[in-house]
Coordinates of C-alpha atoms in Angstrom, one line a residue:
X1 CA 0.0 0.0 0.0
X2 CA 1.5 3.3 -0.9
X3 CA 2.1 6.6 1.2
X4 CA -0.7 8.2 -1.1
X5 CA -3.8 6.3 0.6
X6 CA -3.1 8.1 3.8
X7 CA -2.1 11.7 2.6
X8 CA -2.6 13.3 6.2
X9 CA -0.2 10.0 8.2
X10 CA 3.1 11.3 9.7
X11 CA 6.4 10.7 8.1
X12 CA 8.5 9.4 10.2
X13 CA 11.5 11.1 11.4
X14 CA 15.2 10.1 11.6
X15 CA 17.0 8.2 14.0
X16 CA 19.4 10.5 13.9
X17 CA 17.3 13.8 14.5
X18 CA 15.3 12.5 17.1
X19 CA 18.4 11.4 18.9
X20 CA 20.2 14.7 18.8
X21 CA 17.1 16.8 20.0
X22 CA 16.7 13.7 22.7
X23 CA 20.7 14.8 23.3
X24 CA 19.8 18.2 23.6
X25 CA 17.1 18.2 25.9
X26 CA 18.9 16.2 28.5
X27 CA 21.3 18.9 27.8
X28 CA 19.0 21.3 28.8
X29 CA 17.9 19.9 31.7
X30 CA 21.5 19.5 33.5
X31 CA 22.2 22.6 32.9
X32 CA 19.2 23.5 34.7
X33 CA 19.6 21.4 37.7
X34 CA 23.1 22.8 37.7
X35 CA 22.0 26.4 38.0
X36 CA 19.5 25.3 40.6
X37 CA 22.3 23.9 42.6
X38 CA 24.2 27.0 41.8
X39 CA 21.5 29.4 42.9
X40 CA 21.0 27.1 46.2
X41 CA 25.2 27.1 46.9
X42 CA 25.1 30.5 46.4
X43 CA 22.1 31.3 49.0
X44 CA 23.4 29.2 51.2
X45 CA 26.6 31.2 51.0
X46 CA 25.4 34.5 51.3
X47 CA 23.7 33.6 54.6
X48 CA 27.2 32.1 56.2
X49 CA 29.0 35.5 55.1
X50 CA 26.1 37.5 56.7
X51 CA 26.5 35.2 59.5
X52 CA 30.2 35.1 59.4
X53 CA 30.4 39.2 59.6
X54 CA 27.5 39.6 62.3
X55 CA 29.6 37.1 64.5
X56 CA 32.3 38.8 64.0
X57 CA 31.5 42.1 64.4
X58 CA 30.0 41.0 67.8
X59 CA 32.5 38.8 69.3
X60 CA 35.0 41.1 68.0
X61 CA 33.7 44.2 70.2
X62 CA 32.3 42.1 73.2
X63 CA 34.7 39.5 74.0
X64 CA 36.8 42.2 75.9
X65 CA 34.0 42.2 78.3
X66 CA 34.6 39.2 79.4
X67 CA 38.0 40.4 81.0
X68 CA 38.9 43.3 83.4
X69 CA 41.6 45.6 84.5
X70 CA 42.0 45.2 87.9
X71 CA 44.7 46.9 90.4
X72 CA 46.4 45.5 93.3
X73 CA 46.4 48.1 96.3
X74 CA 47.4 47.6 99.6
X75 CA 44.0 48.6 101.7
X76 CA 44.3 49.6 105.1
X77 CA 40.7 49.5 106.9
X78 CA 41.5 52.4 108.9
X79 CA 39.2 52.4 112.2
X80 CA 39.6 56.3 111.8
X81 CA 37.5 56.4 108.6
X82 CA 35.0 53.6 108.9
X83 CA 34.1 53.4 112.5
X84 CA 35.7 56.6 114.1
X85 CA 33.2 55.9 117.0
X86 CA 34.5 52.5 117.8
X87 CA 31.3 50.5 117.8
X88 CA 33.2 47.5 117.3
X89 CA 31.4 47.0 113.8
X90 CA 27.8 47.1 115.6
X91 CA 26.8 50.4 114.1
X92 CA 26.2 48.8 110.3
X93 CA 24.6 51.6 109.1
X94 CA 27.5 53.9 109.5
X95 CA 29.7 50.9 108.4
X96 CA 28.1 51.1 105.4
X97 CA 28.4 54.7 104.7
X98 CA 31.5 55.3 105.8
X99 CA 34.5 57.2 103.3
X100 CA 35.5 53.7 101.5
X101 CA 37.1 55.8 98.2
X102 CA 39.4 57.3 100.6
X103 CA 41.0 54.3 101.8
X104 CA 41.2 53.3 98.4
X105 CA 42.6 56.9 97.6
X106 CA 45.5 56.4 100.2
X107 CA 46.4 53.3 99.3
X108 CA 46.8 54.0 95.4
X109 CA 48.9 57.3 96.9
X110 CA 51.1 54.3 99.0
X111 CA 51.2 52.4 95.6
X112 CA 52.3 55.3 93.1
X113 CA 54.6 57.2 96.1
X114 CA 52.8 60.5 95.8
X115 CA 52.7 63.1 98.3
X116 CA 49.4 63.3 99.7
X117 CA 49.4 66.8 100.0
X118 CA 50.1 67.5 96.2
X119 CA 46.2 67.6 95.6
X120 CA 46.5 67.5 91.3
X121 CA 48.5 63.7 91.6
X122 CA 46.0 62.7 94.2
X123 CA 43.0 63.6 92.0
X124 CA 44.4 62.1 89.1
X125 CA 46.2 58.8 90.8
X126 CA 41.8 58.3 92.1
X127 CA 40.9 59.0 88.7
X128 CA 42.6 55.2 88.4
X129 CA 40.1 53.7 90.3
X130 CA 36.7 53.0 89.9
X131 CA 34.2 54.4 92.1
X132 CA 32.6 51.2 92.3
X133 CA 35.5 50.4 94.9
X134 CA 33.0 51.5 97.7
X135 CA 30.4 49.0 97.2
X136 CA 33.2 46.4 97.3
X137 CA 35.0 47.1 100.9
X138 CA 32.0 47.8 102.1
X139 CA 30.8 44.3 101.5
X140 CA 33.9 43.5 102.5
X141 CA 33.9 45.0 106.2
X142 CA 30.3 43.8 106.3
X143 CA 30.9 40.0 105.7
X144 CA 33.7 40.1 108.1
X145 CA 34.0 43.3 110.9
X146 CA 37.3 42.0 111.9
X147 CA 38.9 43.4 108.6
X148 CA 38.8 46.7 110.4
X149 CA 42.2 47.7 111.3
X150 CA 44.2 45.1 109.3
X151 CA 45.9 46.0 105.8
X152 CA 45.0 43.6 103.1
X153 CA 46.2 43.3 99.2
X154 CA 43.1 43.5 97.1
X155 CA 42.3 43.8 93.2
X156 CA 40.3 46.7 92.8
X157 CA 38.2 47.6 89.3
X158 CA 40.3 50.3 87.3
X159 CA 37.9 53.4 86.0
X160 CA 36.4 52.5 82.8
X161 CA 38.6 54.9 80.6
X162 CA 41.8 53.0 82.3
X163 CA 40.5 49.3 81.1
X164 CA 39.5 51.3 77.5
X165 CA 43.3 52.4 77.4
X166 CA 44.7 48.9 78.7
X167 CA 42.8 47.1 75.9
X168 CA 44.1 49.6 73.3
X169 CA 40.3 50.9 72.8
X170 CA 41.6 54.4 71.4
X171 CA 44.4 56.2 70.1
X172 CA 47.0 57.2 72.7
X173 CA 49.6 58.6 70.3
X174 CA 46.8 61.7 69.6
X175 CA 47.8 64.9 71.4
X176 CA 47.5 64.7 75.3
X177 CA 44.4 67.5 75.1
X178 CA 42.3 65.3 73.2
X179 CA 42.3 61.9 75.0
X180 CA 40.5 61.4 78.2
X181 CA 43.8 59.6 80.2
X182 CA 46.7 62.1 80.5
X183 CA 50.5 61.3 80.2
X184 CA 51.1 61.2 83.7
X185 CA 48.4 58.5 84.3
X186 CA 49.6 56.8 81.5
X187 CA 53.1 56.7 83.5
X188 CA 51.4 55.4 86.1
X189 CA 49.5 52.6 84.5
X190 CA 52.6 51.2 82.6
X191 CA 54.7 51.4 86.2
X192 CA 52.0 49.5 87.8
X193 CA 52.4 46.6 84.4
X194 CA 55.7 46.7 84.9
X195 CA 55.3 45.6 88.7
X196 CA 52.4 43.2 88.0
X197 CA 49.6 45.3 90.1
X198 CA 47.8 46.3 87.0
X199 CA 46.2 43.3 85.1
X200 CA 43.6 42.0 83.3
X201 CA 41.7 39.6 84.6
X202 CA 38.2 37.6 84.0
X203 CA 35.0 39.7 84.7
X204 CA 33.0 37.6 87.2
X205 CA 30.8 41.1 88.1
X206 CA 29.5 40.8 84.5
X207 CA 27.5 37.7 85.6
X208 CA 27.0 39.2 88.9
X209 CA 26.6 43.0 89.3
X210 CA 23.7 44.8 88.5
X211 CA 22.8 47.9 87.0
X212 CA 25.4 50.5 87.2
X213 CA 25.8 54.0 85.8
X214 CA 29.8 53.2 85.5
X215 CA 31.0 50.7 82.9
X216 CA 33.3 48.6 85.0
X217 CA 30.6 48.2 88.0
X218 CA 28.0 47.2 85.0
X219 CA 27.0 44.0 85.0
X220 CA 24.0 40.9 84.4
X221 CA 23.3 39.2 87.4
X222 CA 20.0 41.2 87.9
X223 CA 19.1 41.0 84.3
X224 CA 19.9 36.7 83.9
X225 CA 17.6 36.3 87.3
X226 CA 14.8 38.4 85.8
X227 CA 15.1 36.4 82.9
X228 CA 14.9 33.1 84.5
X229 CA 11.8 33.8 86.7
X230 CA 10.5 35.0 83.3
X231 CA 11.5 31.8 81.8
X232 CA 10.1 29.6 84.6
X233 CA 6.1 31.5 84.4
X234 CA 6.4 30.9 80.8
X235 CA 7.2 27.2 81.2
X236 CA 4.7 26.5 83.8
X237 CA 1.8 28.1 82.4
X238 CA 2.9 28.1 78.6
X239 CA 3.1 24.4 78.3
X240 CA 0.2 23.0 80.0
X241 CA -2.1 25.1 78.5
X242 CA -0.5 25.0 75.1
X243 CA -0.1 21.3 75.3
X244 CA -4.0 20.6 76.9
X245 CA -5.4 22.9 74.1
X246 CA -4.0 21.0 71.6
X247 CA -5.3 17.4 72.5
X248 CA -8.3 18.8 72.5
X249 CA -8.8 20.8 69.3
X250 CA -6.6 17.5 67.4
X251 CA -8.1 14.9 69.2
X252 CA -11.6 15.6 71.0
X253 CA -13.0 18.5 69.2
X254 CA -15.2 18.0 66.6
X255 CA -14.4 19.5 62.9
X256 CA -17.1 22.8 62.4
X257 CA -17.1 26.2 61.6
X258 CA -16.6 27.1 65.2
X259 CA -13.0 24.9 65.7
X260 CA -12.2 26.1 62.3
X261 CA -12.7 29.5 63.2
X262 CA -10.1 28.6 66.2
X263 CA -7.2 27.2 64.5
X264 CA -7.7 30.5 61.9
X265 CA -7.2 32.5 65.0
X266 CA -4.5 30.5 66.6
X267 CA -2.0 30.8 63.1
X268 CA -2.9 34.3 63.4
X269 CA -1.7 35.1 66.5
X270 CA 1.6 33.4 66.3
X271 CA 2.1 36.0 63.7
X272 CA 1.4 38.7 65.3
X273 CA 3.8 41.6 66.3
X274 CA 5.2 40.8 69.8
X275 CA 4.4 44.6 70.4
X276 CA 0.8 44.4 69.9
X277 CA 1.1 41.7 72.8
X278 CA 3.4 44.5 75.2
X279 CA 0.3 46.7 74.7
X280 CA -2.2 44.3 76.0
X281 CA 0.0 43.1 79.2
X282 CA 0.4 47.0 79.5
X283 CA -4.1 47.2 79.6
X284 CA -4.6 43.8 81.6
X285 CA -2.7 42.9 83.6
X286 CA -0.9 46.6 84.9
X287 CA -4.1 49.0 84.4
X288 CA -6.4 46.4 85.0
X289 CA -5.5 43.9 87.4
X290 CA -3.1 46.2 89.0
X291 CA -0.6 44.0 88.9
X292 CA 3.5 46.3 89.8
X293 CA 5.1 47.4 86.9
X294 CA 8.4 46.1 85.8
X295 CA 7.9 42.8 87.7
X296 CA 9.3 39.6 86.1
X297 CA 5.4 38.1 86.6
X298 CA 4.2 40.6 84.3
X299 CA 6.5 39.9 81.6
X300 CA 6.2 36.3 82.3
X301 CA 2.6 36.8 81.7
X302 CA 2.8 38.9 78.6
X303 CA 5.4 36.3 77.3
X304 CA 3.6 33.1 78.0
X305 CA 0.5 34.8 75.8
X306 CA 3.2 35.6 72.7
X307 CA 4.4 31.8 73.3
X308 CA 1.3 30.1 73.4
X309 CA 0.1 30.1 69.8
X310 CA 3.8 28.4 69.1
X311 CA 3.4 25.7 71.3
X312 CA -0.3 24.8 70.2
X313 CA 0.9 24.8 66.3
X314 CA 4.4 22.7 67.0
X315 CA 1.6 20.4 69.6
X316 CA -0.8 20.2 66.9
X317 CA 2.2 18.9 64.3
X318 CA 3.4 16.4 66.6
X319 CA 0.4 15.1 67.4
X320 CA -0.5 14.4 63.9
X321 CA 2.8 12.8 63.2
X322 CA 1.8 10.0 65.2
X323 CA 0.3 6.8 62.7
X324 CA -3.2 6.6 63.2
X325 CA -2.5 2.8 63.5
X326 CA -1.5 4.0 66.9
X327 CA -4.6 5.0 67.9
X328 CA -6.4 2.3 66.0
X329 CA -4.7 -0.4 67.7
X330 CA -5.0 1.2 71.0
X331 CA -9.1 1.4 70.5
X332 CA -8.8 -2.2 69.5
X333 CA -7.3 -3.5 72.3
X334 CA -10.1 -2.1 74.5
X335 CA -8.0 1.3 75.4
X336 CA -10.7 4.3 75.8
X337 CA -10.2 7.5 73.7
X338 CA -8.8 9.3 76.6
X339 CA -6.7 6.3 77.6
X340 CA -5.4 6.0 74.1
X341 CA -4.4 9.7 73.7
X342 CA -3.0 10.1 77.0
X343 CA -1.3 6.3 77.1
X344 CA -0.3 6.2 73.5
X345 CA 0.0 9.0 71.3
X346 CA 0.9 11.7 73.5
X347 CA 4.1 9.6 74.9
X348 CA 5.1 9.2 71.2
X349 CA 4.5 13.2 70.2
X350 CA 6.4 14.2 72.9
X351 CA 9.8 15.2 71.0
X352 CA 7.7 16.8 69.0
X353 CA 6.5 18.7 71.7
X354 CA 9.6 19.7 74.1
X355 CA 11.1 21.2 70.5
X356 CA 8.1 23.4 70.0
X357 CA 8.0 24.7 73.3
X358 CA 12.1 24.9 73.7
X359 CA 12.1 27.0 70.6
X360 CA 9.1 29.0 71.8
X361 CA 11.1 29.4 75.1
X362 CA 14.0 30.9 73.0
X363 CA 12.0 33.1 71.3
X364 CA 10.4 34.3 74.6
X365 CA 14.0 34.9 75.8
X366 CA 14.9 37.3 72.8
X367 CA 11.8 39.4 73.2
X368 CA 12.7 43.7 74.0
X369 CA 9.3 45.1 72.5
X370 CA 6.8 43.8 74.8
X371 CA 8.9 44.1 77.9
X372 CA 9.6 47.7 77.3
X373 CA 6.2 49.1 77.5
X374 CA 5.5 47.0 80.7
X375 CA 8.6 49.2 82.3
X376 CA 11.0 46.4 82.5
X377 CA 13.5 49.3 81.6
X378 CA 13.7 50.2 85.1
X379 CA 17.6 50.8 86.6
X380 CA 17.8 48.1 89.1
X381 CA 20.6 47.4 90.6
X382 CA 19.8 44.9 93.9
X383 CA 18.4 41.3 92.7
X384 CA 14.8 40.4 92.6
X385 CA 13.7 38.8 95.6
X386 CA 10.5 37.4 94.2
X387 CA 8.5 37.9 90.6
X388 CA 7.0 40.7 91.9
X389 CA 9.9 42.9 93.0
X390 CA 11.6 45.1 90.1
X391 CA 13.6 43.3 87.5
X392 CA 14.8 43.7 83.9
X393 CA 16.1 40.8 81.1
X394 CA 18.8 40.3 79.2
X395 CA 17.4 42.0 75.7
X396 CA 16.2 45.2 77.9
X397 CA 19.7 44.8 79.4
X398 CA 21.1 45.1 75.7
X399 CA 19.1 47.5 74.9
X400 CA 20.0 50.4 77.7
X401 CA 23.2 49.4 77.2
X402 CA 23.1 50.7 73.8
X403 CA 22.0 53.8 74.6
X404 CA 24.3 54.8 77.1
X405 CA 26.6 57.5 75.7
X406 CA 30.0 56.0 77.4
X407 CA 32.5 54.6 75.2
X408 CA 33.0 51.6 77.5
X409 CA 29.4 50.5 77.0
X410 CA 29.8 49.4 73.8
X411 CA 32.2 46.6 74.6
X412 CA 29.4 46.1 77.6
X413 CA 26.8 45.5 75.0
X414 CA 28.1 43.2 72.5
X415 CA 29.4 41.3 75.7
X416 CA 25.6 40.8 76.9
X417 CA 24.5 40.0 72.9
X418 CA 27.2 37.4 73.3
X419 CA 25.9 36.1 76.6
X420 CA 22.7 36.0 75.2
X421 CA 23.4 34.2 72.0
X422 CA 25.1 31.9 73.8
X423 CA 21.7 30.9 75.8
X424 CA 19.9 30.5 72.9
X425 CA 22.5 28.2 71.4
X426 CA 21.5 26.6 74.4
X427 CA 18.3 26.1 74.0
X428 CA 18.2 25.5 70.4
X429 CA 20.5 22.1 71.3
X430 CA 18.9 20.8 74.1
X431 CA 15.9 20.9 71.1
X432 CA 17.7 18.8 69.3
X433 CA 19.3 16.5 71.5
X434 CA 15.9 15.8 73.2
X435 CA 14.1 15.3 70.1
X436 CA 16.5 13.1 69.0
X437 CA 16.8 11.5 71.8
X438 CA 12.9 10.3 72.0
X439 CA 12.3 10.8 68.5
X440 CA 11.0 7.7 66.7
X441 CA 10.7 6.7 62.9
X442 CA 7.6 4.9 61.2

């Protein structure tokens, strides 16, 4: 039969064309899986050198915090200065009160061999010192009265603009007029290397001081405590509640408009601004329920409502992880529903559930908006007795820092970003190490 019976059949191609344009497609499509790969490399590139430079610039301006300059002075606890009255220690308030700066004073005098009466050397030799030196013999003479009279060697905090110059923190070749440390202190400081009395050494008052108007008395202990109470309201109303709403919306509730409408509301809220959630602590719970401003249970409160929604979606995901052949072979075994959620699939959502609420936790812990307008902002500088006393966090910490004009702030800061980073690293791997610790595959 010839070609002309069917005038409209295809011819037949080549073997040889439809092989090359087979060639070339394949072509084509390695090339574009090797751009994709390209443009994923590349992304994933860019992130690490965002990273790379944030960590840097961080690390590189806080790690100084972590270390002091300290001087070694010879204190005499002169009973003429800090009980002229001889009480025998019994009058604490005077103790507590009395002129500690100028046994500090004297003894830097002793130190340097400067003539006390030459009033410009004696003003700039205490310009060495911090002021903070009074809040430290005074806890000094009032752990232990019998300190008074005896001479002891004691590492005292340099001023802030001493530990700027130690650390090489500006210039000191600029003209003498235009630096804040003047030749003859500099004399001083490198006489007091040279004999080993000036040092740097590691800052334990950055985990314990409190709020401090001078750099080298600044510290987080007040902050890491507010925090923690914070931390432990969230946790203990947070997770229940997250964890008890979820069974029941995934497990018990039935499927209508109304639950619908819930879970709508519950995706919502996880995205909204953690401000909006300051404002309402701010209208509840201080202008309503009159609850003290600036207390760690308010911004426990506030926080356990911004951490809520995250628990209930990361519950909600674990829960439906869990084979239904669970549950099915739990019912079939006789096991009722509540037995079988409680006894079966909640045991096996639980990694599930200790990452959501871990990462929630860390999310809480990085939150400034909300605790500002409920006047966690305050300058406190004793440590929280309770969750109702004053407190700040870490973030609000960070962010007053920041704002301070002094030079030696700025290492201050980006010492508490580092603190801070490193207790969400924290968090972030006990996540994974629990989840994959109880984590199970189907």
């Amino acid at each position: 039969m010839s070609d002309a019976t069917f005038p409209d059949a295809p011819v037949a191609a080549a073997p040889g064309r439809s092989a090359a344009r087979r060639d070339i497609g394949l072509k084509r499509r390695y090339a574009a899986e090797r751009r994709f790969r390209l443009y994923g490399l590349s992304a994933i590139l860019i992130g690490l050198v965002f990273l790379a430079i944030l960590l840097w610039t961080v690390v590189g301006q806080g790690y100084t915090a972590f270390w002091q300059t300290e001087i070694r002075l010879p204190i005499t606890f002169s009973q003429s200065v800090i009980d002229p009255k001889k009480t025998g220690g019994k009058d604490l308030a005077a103790l507590r009160i009395a002129n500690y700066p100028k046994l500090a004073q004297d003894a830097i005098a002793q130190k340097l061999g400067i003539d006390p009466k030459n009033r410009t050397q004696m003003r700039a030799a205490s310009d060495l010192v911090s002021q903070g030196v009074r809040t430290q013999l005074a806890g000094i003479v009032l752990d232990d009265v019998t300190t008074i009279g005896t001479t002891q060697e004691i590492w005292i905090p340099a001023n802030s603009t001493v530990d700027s110059a130690v650390k090489g923190q500006f210039d000191l070749s600029i003209p003498e007029e235009r630096r804040p440390i003047k030749d003859q202190q500099l004399q001083w400081i490198r006489q007091l290397e040279a004999s080993g009395d000036l040092q740097q050494r590691f800052n334990t008052g950055l985990f314990t001081f409190g709020a401090s108007s001078r750099a080298e008395t600044a510290g987080l202990g007040v902050a890491i405590v507010g925090s923690l109470y914070m931390m432990g309201i969230v946790l203990v109303l947070a997770l229940p509640i997250g964890v008890a709403a979820s069974i029941y919306l995934e497990e018990f509730a039935p499927k209508n408009r109304f639950t619908d409408l819930i879970e709508v509301n519950i995706n919502n809220l996880a995205a909204v601004p953690s401000i909006v959630y300051g404002l309402l602590g701010l209208a509840v719970f201080i202008n309503w329920f009159g609850l003290p401003r600036s207390a760690a249970l308010v911004g426990g409160l506030v926080l356990t409502l911004m951490t809520l929604p995250t628990i209930i979606i990361a519950t909600r995901a674990a829960l439906k992880a869990v084979p239904p052949s669970i549950r099915a072979a739990a019912l079939g075994l006789g096991a009722s529903k509540t037995q079988m959620v409680f006894h079966h699939v909640l045991p096996l959502a639980m990694p599930g559930i200790l990452t959501g609420t871990i990462i929630g936790l860390a999310h809480a812990l990085g939150e400034t908006a909300p605790l500002l307008l409920i006047g966690m902002v305050a300058f406190v500088a004793d440590y929280p007795p309770s969750p109702l006393a004053p407190s700040t966090a870490l973030p609000v910490q960070i962010y007053m820092w920041a704002n301070e004009a002094e030079r030696a702030f700025v290492e201050r800061t980006s010492g508490a970003i580092i603190v801070l980073l490193l207790f969400l690293a924290v968090m972030n791997i006990a996540a994974i190490l629990l989840r994959r610790k109880f984590e199970r595959r189907w």
